[in-house]
Tab-separated table of C-alpha atoms in Angstrom:
chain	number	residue	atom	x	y	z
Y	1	UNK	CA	-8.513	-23.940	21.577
Y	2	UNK	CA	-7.697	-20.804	20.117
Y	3	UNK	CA	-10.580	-18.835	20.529
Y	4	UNK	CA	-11.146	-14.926	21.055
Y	5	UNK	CA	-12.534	-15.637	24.656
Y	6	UNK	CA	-9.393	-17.570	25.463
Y	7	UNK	CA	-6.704	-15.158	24.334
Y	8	UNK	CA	-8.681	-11.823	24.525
Y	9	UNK	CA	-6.084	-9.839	25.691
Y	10	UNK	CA	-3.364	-10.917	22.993
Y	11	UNK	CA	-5.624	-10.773	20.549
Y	12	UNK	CA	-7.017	-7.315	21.216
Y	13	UNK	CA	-3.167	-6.061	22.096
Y	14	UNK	CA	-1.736	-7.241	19.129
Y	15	UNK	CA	-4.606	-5.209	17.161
Y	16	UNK	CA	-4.958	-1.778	18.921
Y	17	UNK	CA	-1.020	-1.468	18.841
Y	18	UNK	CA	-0.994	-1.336	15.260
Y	19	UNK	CA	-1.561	2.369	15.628
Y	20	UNK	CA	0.784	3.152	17.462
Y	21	UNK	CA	3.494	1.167	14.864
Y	22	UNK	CA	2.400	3.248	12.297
Y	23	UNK	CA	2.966	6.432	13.964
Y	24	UNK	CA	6.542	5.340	15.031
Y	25	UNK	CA	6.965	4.068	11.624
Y	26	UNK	CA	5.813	7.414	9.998
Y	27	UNK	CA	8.464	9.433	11.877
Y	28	UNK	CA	11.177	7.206	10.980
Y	29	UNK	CA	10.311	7.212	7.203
Y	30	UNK	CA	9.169	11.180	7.338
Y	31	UNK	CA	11.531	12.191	4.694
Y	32	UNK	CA	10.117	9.455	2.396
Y	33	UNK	CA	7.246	11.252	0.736
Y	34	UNK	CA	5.663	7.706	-0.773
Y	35	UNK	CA	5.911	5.953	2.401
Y	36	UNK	CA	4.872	8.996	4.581
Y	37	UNK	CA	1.536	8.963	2.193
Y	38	UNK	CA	0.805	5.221	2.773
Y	39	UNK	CA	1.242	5.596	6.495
Y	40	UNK	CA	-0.946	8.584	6.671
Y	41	UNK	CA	-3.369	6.736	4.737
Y	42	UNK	CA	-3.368	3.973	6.848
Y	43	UNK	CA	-3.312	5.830	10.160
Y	44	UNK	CA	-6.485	7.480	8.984
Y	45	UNK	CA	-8.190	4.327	8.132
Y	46	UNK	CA	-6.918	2.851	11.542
Y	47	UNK	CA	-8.766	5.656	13.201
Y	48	UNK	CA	-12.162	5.372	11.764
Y	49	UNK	CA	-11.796	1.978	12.139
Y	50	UNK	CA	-10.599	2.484	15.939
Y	51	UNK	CA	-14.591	4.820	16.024
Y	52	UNK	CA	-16.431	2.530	14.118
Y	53	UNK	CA	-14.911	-0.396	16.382
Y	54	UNK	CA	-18.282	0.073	19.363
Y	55	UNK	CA	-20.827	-0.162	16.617
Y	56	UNK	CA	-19.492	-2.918	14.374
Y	57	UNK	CA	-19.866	-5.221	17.632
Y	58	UNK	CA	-23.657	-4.494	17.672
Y	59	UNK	CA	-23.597	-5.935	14.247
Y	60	UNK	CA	-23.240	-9.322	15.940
Y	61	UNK	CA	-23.620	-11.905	13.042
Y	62	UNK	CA	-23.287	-9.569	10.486
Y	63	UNK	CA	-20.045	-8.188	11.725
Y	64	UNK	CA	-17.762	-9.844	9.288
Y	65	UNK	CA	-19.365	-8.174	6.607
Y	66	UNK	CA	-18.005	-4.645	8.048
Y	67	UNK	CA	-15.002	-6.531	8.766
Y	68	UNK	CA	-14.494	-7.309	4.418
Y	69	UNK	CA	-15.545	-3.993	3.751
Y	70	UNK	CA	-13.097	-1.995	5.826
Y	71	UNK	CA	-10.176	-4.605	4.722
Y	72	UNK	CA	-11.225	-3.840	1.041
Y	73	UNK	CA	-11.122	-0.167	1.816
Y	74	UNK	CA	-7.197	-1.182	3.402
Y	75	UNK	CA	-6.445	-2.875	0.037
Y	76	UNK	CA	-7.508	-0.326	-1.923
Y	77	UNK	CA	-6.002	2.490	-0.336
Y	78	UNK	CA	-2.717	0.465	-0.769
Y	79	UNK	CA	-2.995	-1.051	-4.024
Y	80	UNK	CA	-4.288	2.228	-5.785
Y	81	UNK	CA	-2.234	4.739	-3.852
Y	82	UNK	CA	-1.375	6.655	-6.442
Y	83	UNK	CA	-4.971	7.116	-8.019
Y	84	UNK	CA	-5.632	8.481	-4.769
Y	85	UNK	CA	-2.572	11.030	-4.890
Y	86	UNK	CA	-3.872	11.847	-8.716
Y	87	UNK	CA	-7.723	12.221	-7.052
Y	88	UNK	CA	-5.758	14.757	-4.367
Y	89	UNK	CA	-3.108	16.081	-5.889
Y	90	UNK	CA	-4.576	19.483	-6.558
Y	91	UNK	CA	-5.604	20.024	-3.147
Y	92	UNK	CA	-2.805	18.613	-1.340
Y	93	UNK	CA	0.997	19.137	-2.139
Y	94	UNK	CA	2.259	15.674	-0.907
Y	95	UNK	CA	-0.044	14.320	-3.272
Y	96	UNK	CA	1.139	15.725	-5.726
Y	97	UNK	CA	4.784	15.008	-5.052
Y	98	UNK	CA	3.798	11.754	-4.912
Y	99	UNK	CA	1.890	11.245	-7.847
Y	100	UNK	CA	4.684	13.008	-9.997
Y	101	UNK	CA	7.319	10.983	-8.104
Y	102	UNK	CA	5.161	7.402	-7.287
Y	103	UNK	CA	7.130	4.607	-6.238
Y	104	UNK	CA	5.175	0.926	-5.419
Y	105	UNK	CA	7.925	-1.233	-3.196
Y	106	UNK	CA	7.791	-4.776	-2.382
Y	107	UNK	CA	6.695	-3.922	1.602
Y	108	UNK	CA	3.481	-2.534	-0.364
Y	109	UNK	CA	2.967	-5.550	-2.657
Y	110	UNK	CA	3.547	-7.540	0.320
Y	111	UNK	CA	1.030	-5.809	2.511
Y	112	UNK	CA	-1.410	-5.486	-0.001
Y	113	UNK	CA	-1.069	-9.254	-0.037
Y	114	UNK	CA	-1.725	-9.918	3.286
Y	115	UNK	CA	-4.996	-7.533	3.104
Y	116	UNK	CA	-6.142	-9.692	0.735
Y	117	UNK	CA	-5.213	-12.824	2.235
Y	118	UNK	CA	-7.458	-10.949	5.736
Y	119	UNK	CA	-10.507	-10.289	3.243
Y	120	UNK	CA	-10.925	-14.414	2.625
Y	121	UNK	CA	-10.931	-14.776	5.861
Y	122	UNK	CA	-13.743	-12.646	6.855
Y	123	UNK	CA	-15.485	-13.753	3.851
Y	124	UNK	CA	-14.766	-17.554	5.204
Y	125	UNK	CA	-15.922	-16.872	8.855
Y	126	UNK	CA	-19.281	-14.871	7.374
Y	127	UNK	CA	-20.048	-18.066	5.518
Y	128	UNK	CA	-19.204	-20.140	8.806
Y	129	UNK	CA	-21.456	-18.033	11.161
Y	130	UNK	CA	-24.382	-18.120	8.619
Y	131	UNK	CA	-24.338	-21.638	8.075
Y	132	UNK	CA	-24.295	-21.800	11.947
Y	133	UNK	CA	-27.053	-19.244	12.365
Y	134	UNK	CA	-29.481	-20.968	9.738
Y	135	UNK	CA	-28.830	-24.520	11.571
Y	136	UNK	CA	-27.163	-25.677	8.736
Y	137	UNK	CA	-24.494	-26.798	10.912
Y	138	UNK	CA	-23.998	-27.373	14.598
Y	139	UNK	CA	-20.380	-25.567	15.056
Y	140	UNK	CA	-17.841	-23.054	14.059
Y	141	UNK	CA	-14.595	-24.368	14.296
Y	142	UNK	CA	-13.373	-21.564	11.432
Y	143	UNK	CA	-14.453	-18.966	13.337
Y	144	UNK	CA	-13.485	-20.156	16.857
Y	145	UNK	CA	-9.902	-21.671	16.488
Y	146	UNK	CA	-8.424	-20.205	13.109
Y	147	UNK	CA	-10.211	-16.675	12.291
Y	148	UNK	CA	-8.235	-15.191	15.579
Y	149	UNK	CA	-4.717	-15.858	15.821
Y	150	UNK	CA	-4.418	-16.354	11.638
Y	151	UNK	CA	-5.572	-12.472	11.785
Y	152	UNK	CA	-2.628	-12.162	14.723
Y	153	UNK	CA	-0.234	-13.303	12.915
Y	154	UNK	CA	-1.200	-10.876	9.747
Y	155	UNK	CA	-1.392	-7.794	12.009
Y	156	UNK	CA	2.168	-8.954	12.876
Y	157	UNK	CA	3.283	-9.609	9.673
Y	158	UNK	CA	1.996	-6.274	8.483
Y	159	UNK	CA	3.634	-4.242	11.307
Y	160	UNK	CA	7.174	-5.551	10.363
Y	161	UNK	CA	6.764	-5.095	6.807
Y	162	UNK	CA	5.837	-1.143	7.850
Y	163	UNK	CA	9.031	-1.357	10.012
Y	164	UNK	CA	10.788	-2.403	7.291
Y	165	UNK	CA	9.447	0.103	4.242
Y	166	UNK	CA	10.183	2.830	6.795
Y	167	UNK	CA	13.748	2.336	7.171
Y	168	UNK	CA	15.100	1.632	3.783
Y	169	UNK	CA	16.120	4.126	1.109
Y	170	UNK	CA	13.754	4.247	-1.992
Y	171	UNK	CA	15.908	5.134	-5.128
Y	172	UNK	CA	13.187	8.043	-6.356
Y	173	UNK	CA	13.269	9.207	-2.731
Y	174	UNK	CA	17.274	9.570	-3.273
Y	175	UNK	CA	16.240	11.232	-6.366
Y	176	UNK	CA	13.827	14.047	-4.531
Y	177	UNK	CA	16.163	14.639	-1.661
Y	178	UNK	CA	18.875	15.419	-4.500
Y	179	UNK	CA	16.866	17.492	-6.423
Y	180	UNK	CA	15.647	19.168	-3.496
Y	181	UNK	CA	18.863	20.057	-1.749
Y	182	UNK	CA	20.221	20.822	-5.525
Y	183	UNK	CA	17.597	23.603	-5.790
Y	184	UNK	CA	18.048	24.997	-2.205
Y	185	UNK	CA	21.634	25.397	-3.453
Y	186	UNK	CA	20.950	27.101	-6.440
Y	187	UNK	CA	18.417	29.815	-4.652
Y	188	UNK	CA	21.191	30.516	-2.066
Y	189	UNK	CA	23.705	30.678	-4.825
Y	190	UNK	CA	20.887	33.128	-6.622
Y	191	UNK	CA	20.656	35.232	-3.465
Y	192	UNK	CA	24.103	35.569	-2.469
Y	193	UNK	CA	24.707	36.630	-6.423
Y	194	UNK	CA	21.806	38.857	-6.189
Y	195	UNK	CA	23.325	40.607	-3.114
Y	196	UNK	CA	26.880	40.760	-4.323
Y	197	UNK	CA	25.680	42.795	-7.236
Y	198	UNK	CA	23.390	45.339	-5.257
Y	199	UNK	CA	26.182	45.831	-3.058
Y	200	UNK	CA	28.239	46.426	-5.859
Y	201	UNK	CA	26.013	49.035	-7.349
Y	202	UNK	CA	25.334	50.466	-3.957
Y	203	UNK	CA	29.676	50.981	-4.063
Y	204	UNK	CA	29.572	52.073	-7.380
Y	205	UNK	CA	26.579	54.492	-6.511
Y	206	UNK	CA	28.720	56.234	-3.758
B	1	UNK	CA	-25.752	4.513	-21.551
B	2	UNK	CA	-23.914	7.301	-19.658
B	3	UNK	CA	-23.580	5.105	-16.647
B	4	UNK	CA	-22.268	2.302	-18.700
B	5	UNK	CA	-19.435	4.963	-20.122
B	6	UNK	CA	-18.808	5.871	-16.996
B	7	UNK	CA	-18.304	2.537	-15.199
B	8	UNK	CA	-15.923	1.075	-18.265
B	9	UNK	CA	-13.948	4.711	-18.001
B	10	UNK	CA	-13.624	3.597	-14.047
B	11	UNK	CA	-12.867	0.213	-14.624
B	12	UNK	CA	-9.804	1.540	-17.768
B	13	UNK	CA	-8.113	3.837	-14.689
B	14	UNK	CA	-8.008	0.488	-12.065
B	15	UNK	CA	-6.986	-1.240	-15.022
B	16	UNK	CA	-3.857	0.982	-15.589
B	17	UNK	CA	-3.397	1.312	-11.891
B	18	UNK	CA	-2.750	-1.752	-11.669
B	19	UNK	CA	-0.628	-2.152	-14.494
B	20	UNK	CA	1.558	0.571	-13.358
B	21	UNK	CA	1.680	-1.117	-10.114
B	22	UNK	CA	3.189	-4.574	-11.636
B	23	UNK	CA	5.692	-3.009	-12.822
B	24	UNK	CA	6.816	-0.913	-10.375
B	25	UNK	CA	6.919	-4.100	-8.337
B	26	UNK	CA	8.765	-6.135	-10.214
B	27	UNK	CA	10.874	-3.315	-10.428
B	28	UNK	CA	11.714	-2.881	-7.284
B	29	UNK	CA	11.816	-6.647	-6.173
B	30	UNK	CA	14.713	-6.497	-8.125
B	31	UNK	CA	13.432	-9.589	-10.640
B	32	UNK	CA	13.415	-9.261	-14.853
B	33	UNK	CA	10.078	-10.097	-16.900
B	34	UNK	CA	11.482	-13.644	-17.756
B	35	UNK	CA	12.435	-14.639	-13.850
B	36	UNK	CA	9.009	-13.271	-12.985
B	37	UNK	CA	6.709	-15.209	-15.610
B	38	UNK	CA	8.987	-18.300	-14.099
B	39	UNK	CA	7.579	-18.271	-10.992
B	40	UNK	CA	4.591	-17.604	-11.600
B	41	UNK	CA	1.597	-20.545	-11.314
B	42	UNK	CA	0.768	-21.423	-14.387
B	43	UNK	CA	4.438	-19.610	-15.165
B	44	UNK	CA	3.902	-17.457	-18.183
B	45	UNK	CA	6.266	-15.801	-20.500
B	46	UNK	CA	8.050	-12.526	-20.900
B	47	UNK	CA	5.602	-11.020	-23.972
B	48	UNK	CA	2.725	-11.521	-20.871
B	49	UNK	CA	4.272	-9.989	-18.452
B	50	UNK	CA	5.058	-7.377	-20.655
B	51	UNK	CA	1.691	-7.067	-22.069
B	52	UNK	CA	0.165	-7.041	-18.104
B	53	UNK	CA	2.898	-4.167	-17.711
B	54	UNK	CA	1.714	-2.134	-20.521
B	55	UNK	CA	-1.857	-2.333	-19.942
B	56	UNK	CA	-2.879	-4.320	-22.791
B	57	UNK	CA	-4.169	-7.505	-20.942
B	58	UNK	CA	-5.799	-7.534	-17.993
B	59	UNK	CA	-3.915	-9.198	-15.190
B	60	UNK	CA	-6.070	-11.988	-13.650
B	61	UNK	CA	-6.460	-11.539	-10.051
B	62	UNK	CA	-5.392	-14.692	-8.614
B	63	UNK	CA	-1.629	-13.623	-10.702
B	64	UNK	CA	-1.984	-10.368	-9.261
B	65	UNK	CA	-2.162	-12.260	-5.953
B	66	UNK	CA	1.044	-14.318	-6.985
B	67	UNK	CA	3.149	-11.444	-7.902
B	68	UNK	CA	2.131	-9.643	-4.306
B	69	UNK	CA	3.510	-12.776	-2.664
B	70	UNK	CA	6.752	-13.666	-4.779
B	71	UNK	CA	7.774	-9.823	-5.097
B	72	UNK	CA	7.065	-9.182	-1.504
B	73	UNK	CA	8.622	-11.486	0.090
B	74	UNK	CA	10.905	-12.782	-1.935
B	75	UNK	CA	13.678	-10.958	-3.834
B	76	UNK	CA	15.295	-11.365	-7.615
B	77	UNK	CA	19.180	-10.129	-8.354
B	78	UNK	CA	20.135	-7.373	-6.266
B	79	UNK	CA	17.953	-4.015	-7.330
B	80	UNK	CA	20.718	-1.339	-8.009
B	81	UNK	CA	19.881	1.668	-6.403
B	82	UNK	CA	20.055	3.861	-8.859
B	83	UNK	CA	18.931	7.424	-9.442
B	84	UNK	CA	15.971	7.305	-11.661
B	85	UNK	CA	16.592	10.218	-13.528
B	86	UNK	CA	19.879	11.643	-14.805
B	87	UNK	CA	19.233	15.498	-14.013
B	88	UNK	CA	22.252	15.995	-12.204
């Protein structure tokens, strides 16, 4: 009824515009330097995935167990974000904003959730399609009428959440935008002092 | 010997991750250690969550599971937005 061969297009829309959410939802939450991680995290793992897409089909019954190992990689990234900024921190600045300055929100518990919640699935469809392909049953009602739109309705799901962690205000963002503007005050008070008193020795001079 | 050190020094780091990660949670869900353990399934109590918080038990993964779904998409007492840290 609900099959991939039924609903191909929806089903393939609804998972190749993921993407393009996240890049919308990393310019609205630029100035948020924990979400702006996780999205660039998760655009890069949308990418390979997006490469590796052509030869995970030639997989053909063993493609659900590429399809648990790149969720797991999803989870991870999410769920241990900020071993990953510690891992990076020393080669990349962000990271090490972030790790100094991590924040976890609720979006993130959420959509690490839902990752996890994607992983049984696969794991319940590769247990399906085996049982099928050994003759150990005749059909694969799993795999044919629930595996495709459940995983729909989690790309959804997942998309919104990103909408929403992009537009609201973290407190320890509100913190770092503070501080930040704080200390670009202070170096322009610095310089303007600096240049009132070499002017005044350049009058005192003459 | 070496690779068992290594794999239990691995398995300490996730460990604390994800302690670090409860809490922050919680945190930010806006919900205190006692609400929490209530809604929880089996519910536990406020010493547990504590102990998951701090890294001296290890959270069991179908609570970790729980506390992903009731912090994420639900919401305790309004979270003040506060500033973390008093510098200024």
């Amino acid at each position: 009824m609900f099959s991939y061969e039924n609903y191909k297009a929806l089903y393939d829309g609804v998972a190749f515009f993921i993407t393009p959410i996240n890049f919308i939802c990393l310019l609205i939450a630029w100035k948020s330097i924990n979400t702006r991680m996780l999205l660039i995290s998760l655009i890069t793992l949308e990418a390979i995935d997006t490469l590796l897409t052509g030869w995970s089909y030639t997989l053909g019954n063993n493609y659900h167990f590429y399809g648990v190992f790149i969720c797991s990689i999803f989870l991870f990234t999410v769920l241990f974000r900020r071993l990953l900024a510690k891992l990076l921190s020393k080669h990349v600045k962000l990271c090490n904003d972030v790790y100094n300055n991590f924040s976890f929100s609720k979006q993130e518990a959420a959509i690490t959730f839902m990752y996890f919640i994607v992983v049984i699935l696969h794991v319940v469809a590769l247990i399906e399609v085996k049982l099928y392909q050994y003759d150990i049953i005749d059909v694969f009602p799993f795999r044919n009428n629930v595996f495709p739109p459940s995983i729909t309705i989690l790309h959804l799901l997942e998309a919104l959440m990103l909408l929403k962690l992009s537009i609201r205000h973290l407190p320890i963002d509100e913190y770092l935008q503070h501080f930040k503007r704080r200390l670009t005050n202070d170096r322009k008070l610095e310089g303007t002092s600096s240049y009132r008193s070499s002017a005044e020795d350049k009058k005192d001079r003459s | 010997m070496k690779d068992q050190n290594h794999q239990a020094g691995i398995l300490k780091t996730l460990w604390k991750e994800l302690a670090v990660a409860v809490k922050l949670i919680r945190e930010d869900s806006g919900y205190s250690k006692s609400e929490l353990g209530k809604k929880l399934v089996p519910s536990v109590s406020e010493e547990t969550i504590s102990a998951w918080e701090e890294g001296h038990e290890l959270i069991p993964i179908y609570q970790l599971l729980l506390i992903c779904f009731v912090c994420g998409f639900t919401s305790g007492k309004e979270s003040q937005t506060t500033i973390k840290k008093s510098a200024y």
